[in-house]
JSON list of C-alpha atoms in Angstrom, two decimals:
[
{"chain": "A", "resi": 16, "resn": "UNK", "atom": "CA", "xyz": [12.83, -3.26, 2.58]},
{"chain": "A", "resi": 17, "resn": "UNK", "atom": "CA", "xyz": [9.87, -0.56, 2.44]},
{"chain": "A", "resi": 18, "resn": "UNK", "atom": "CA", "xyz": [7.24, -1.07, 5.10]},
{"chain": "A", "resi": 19, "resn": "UNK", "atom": "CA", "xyz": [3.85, 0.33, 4.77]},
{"chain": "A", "resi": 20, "resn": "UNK", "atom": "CA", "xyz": [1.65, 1.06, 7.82]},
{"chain": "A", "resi": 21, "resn": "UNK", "atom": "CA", "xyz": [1.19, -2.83, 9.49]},
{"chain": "A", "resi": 22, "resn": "UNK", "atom": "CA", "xyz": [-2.08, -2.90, 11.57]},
{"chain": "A", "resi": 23, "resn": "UNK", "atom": "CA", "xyz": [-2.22, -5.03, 14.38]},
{"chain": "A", "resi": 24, "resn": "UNK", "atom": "CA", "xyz": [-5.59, -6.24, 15.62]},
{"chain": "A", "resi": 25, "resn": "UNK", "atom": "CA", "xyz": [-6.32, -5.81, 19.43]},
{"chain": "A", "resi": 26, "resn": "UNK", "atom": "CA", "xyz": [-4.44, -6.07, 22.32]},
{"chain": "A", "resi": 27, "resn": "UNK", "atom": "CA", "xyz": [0.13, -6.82, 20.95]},
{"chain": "A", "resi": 28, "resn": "UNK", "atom": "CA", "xyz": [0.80, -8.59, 24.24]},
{"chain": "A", "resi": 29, "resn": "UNK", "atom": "CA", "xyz": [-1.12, -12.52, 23.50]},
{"chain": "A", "resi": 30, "resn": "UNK", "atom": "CA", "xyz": [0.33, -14.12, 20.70]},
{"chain": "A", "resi": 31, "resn": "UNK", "atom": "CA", "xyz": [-0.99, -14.93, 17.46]},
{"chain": "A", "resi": 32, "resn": "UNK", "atom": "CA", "xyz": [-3.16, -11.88, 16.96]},
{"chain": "A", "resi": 33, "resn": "UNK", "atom": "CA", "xyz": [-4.08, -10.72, 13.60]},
{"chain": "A", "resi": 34, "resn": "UNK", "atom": "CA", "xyz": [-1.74, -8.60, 11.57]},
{"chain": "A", "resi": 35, "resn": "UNK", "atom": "CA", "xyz": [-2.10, -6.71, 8.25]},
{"chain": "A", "resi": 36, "resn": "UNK", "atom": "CA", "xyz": [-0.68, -4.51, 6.14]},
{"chain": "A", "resi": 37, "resn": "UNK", "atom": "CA", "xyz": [3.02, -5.39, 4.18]},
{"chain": "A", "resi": 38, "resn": "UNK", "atom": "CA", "xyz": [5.26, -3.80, 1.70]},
{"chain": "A", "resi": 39, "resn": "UNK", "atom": "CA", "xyz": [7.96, -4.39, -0.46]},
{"chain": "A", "resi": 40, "resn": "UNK", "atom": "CA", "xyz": [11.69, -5.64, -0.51]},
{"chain": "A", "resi": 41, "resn": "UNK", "atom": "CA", "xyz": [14.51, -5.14, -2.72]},
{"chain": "A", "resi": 42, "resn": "UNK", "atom": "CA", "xyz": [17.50, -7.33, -2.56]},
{"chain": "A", "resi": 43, "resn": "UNK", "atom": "CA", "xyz": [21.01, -7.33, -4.04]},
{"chain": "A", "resi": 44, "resn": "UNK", "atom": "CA", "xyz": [22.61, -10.50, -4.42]},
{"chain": "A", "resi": 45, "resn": "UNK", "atom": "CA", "xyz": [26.52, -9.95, -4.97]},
{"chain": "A", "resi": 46, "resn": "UNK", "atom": "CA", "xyz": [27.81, -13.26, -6.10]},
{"chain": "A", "resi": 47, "resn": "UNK", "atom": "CA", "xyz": [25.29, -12.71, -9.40]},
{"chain": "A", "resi": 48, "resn": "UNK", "atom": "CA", "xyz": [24.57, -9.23, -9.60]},
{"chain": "A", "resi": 49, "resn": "UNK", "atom": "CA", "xyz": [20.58, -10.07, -9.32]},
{"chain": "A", "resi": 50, "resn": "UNK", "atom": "CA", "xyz": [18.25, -8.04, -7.76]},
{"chain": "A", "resi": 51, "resn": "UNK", "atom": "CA", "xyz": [15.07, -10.07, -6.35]},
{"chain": "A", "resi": 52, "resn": "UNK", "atom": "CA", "xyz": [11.96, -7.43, -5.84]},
{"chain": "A", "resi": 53, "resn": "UNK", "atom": "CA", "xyz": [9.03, -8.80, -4.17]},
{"chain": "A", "resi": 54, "resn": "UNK", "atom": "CA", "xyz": [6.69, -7.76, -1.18]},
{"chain": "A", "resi": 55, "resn": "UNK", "atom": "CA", "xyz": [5.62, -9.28, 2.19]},
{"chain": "A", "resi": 56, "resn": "UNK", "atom": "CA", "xyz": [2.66, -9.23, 4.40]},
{"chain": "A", "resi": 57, "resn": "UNK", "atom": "CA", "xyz": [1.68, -9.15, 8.18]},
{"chain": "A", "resi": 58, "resn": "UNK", "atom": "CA", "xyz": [0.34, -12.99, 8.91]},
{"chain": "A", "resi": 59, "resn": "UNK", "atom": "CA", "xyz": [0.41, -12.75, 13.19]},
{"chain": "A", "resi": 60, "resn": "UNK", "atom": "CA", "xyz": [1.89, -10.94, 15.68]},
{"chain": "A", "resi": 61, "resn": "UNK", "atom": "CA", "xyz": [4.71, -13.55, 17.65]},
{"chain": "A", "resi": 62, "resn": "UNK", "atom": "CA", "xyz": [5.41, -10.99, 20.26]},
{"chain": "A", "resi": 63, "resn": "UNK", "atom": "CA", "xyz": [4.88, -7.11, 21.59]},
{"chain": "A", "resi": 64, "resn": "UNK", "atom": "CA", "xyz": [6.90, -5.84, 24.19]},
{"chain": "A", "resi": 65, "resn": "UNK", "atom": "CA", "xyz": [6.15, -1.75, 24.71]},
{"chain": "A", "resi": 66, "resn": "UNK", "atom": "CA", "xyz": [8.81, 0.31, 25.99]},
{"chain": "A", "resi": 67, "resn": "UNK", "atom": "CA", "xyz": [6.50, 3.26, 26.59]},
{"chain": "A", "resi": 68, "resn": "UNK", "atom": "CA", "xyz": [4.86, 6.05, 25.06]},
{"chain": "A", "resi": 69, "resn": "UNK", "atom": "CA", "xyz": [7.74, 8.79, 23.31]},
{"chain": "A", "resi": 70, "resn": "UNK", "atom": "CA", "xyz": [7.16, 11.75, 25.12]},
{"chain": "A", "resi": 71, "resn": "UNK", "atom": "CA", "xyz": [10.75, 11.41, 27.10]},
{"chain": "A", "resi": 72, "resn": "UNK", "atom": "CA", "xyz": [12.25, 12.08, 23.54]},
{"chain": "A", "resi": 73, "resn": "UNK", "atom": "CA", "xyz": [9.86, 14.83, 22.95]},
{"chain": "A", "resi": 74, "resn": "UNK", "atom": "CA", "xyz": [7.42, 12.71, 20.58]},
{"chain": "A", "resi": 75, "resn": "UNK", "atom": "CA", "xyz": [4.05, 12.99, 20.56]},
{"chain": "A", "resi": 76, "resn": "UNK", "atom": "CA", "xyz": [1.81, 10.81, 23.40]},
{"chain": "A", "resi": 77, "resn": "UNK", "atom": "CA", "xyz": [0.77, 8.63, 20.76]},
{"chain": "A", "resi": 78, "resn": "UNK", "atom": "CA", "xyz": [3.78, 7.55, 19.32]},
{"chain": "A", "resi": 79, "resn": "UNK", "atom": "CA", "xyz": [5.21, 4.30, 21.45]},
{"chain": "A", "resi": 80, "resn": "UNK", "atom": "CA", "xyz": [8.49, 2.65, 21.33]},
{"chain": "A", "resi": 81, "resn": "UNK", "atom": "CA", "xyz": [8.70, -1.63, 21.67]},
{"chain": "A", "resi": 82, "resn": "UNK", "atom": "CA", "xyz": [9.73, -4.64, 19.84]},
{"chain": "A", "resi": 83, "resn": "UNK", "atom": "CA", "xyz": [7.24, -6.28, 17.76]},
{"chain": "A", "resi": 84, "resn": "UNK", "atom": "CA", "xyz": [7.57, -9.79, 16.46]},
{"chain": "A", "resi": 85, "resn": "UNK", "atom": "CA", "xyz": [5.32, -10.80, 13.29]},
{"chain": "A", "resi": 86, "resn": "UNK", "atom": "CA", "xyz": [5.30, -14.08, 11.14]},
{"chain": "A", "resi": 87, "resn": "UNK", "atom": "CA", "xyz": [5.30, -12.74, 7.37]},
{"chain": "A", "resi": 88, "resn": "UNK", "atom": "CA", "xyz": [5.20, -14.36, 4.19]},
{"chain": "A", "resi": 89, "resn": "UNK", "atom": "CA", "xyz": [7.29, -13.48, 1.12]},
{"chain": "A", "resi": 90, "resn": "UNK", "atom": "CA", "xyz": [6.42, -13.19, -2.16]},
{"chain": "A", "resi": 91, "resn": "UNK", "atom": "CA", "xyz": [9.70, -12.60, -4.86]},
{"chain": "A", "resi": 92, "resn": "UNK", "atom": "CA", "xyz": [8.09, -11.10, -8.09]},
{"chain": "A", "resi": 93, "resn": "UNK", "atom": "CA", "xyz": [9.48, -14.30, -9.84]},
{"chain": "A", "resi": 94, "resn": "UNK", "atom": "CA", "xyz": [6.63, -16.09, -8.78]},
{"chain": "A", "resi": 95, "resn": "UNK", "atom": "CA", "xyz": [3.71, -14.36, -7.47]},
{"chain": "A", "resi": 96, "resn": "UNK", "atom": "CA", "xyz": [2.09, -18.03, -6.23]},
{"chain": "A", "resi": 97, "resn": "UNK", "atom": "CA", "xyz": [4.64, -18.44, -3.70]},
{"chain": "A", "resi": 98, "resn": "UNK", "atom": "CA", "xyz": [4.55, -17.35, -0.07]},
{"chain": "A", "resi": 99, "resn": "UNK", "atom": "CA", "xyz": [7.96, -18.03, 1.60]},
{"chain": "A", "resi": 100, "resn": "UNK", "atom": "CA", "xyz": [7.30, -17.89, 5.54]},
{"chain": "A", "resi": 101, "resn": "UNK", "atom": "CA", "xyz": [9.45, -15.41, 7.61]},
{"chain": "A", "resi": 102, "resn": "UNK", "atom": "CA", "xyz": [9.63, -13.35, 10.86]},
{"chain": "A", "resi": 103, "resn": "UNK", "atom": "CA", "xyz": [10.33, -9.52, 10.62]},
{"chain": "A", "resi": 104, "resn": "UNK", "atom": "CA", "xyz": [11.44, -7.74, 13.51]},
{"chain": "A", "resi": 105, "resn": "UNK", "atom": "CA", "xyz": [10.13, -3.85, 14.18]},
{"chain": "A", "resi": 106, "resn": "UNK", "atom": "CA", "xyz": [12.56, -2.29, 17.39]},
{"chain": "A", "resi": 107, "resn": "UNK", "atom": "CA", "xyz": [11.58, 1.73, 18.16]},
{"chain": "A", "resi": 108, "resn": "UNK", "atom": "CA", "xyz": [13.25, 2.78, 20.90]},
{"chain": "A", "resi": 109, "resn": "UNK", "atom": "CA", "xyz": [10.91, 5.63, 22.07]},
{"chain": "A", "resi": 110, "resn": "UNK", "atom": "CA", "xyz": [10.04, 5.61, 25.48]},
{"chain": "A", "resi": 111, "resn": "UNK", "atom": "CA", "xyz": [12.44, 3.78, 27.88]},
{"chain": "A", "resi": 112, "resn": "UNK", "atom": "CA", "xyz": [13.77, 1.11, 25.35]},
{"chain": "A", "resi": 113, "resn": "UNK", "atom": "CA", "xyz": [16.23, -1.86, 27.12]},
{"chain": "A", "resi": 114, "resn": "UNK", "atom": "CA", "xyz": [20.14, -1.28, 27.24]},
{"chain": "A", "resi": 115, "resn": "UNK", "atom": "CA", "xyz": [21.68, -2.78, 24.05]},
{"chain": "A", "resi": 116, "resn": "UNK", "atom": "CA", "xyz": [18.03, -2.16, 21.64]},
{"chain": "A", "resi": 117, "resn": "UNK", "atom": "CA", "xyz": [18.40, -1.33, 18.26]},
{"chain": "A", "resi": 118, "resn": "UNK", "atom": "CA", "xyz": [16.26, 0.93, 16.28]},
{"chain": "A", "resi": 119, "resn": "UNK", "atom": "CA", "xyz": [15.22, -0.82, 13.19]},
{"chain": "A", "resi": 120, "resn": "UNK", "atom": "CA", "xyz": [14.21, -3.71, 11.38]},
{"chain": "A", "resi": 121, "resn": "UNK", "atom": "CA", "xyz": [15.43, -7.20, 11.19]},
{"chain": "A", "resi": 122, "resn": "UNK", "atom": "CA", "xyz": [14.31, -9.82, 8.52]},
{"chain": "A", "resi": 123, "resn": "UNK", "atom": "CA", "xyz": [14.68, -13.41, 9.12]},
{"chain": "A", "resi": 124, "resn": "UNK", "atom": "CA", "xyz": [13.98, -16.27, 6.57]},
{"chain": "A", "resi": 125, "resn": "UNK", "atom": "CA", "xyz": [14.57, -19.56, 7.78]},
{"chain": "A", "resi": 126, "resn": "UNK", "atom": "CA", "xyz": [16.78, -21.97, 6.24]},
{"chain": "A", "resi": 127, "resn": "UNK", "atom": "CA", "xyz": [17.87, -19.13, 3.78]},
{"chain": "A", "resi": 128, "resn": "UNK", "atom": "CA", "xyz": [18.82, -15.85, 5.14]},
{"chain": "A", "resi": 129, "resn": "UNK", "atom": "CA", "xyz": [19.09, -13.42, 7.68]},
{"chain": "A", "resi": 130, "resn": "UNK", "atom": "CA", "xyz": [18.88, -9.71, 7.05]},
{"chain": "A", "resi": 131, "resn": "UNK", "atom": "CA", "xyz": [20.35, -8.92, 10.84]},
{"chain": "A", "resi": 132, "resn": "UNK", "atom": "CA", "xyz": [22.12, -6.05, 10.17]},
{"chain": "A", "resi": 133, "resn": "UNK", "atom": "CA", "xyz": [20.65, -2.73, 11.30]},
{"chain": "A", "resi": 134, "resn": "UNK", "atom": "CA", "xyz": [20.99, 0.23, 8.73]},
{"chain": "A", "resi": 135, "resn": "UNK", "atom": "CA", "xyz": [22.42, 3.39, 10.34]},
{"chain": "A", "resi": 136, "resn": "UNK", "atom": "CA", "xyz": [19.81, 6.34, 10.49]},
{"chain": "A", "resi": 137, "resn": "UNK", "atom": "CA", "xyz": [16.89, 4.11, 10.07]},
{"chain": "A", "resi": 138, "resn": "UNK", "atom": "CA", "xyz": [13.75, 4.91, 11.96]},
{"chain": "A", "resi": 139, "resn": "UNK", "atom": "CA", "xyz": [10.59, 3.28, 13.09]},
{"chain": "A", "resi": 140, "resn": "UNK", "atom": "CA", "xyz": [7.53, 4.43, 15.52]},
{"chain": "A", "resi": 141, "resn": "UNK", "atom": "CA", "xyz": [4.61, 2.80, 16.62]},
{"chain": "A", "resi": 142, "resn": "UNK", "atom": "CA", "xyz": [1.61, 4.52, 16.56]},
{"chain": "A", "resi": 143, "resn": "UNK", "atom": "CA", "xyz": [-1.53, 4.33, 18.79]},
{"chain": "A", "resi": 144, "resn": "UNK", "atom": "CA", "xyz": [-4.95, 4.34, 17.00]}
]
């Protein structure tokens, strides 16, 4: 998955806030050798929680760590009409992050799959604007 910059509208912490922004997945399906390209894109934010700015790890003021929670839709390449609902998970752990966080991103689709498994050496940051 390749996230561009996802704006979120006003204050993270109530729920439902406006979202934008998206980008674009690739996946591999082993038992047929497909690959399914599409894209997705911000609908609402679920949740925010901040863990703090990342100046403890030596990152700029502006740059926060915290777990964001958005409702997406997803839309394979195969048909461009269809927008398959889904929650994507953003975890930074800049700042003072909770024991057992996990930087990365999560991708869950109900009733079809989860993409729950955290790629080593992945990155993500929030930044203030």
């Amino acid at each position: 998955m390749n996230a561009g910059p996802v704006r979120v509208h006003r204050s993270l912490v109530p729920r439902h806030h406006a979202a934008s922004g998206g980008g674009t997945f690739k996946h591999y399906v082993a038992a047929t050798g497909e690959t399914l390209t599409g894209t997705f894109q911000a609908r609402w934010v679920n949740s925010f929680t901040s863990y703090g700015n990342g100046t403890p790890q030596g990152a700029p003021a502006d740059w926060f760590g915290g777990l964001l929670i958005l409702a997406v839709d997803i839309t394979p390449d195969t048909d461009p009409k269809a927008r398959i609902p889904a929650i994507l998970t953003i975890d930074c752990l800049l700042g003072s992050p909770p024991a057992g966080a996990e930087e990365g991103i999560k991708l869950i689709i109900p009733g079809l799959i989860n993409f729950d498994t955290i790629v080593p050496g992945s990155a993500t940051v929030f930044v203030q604007i």
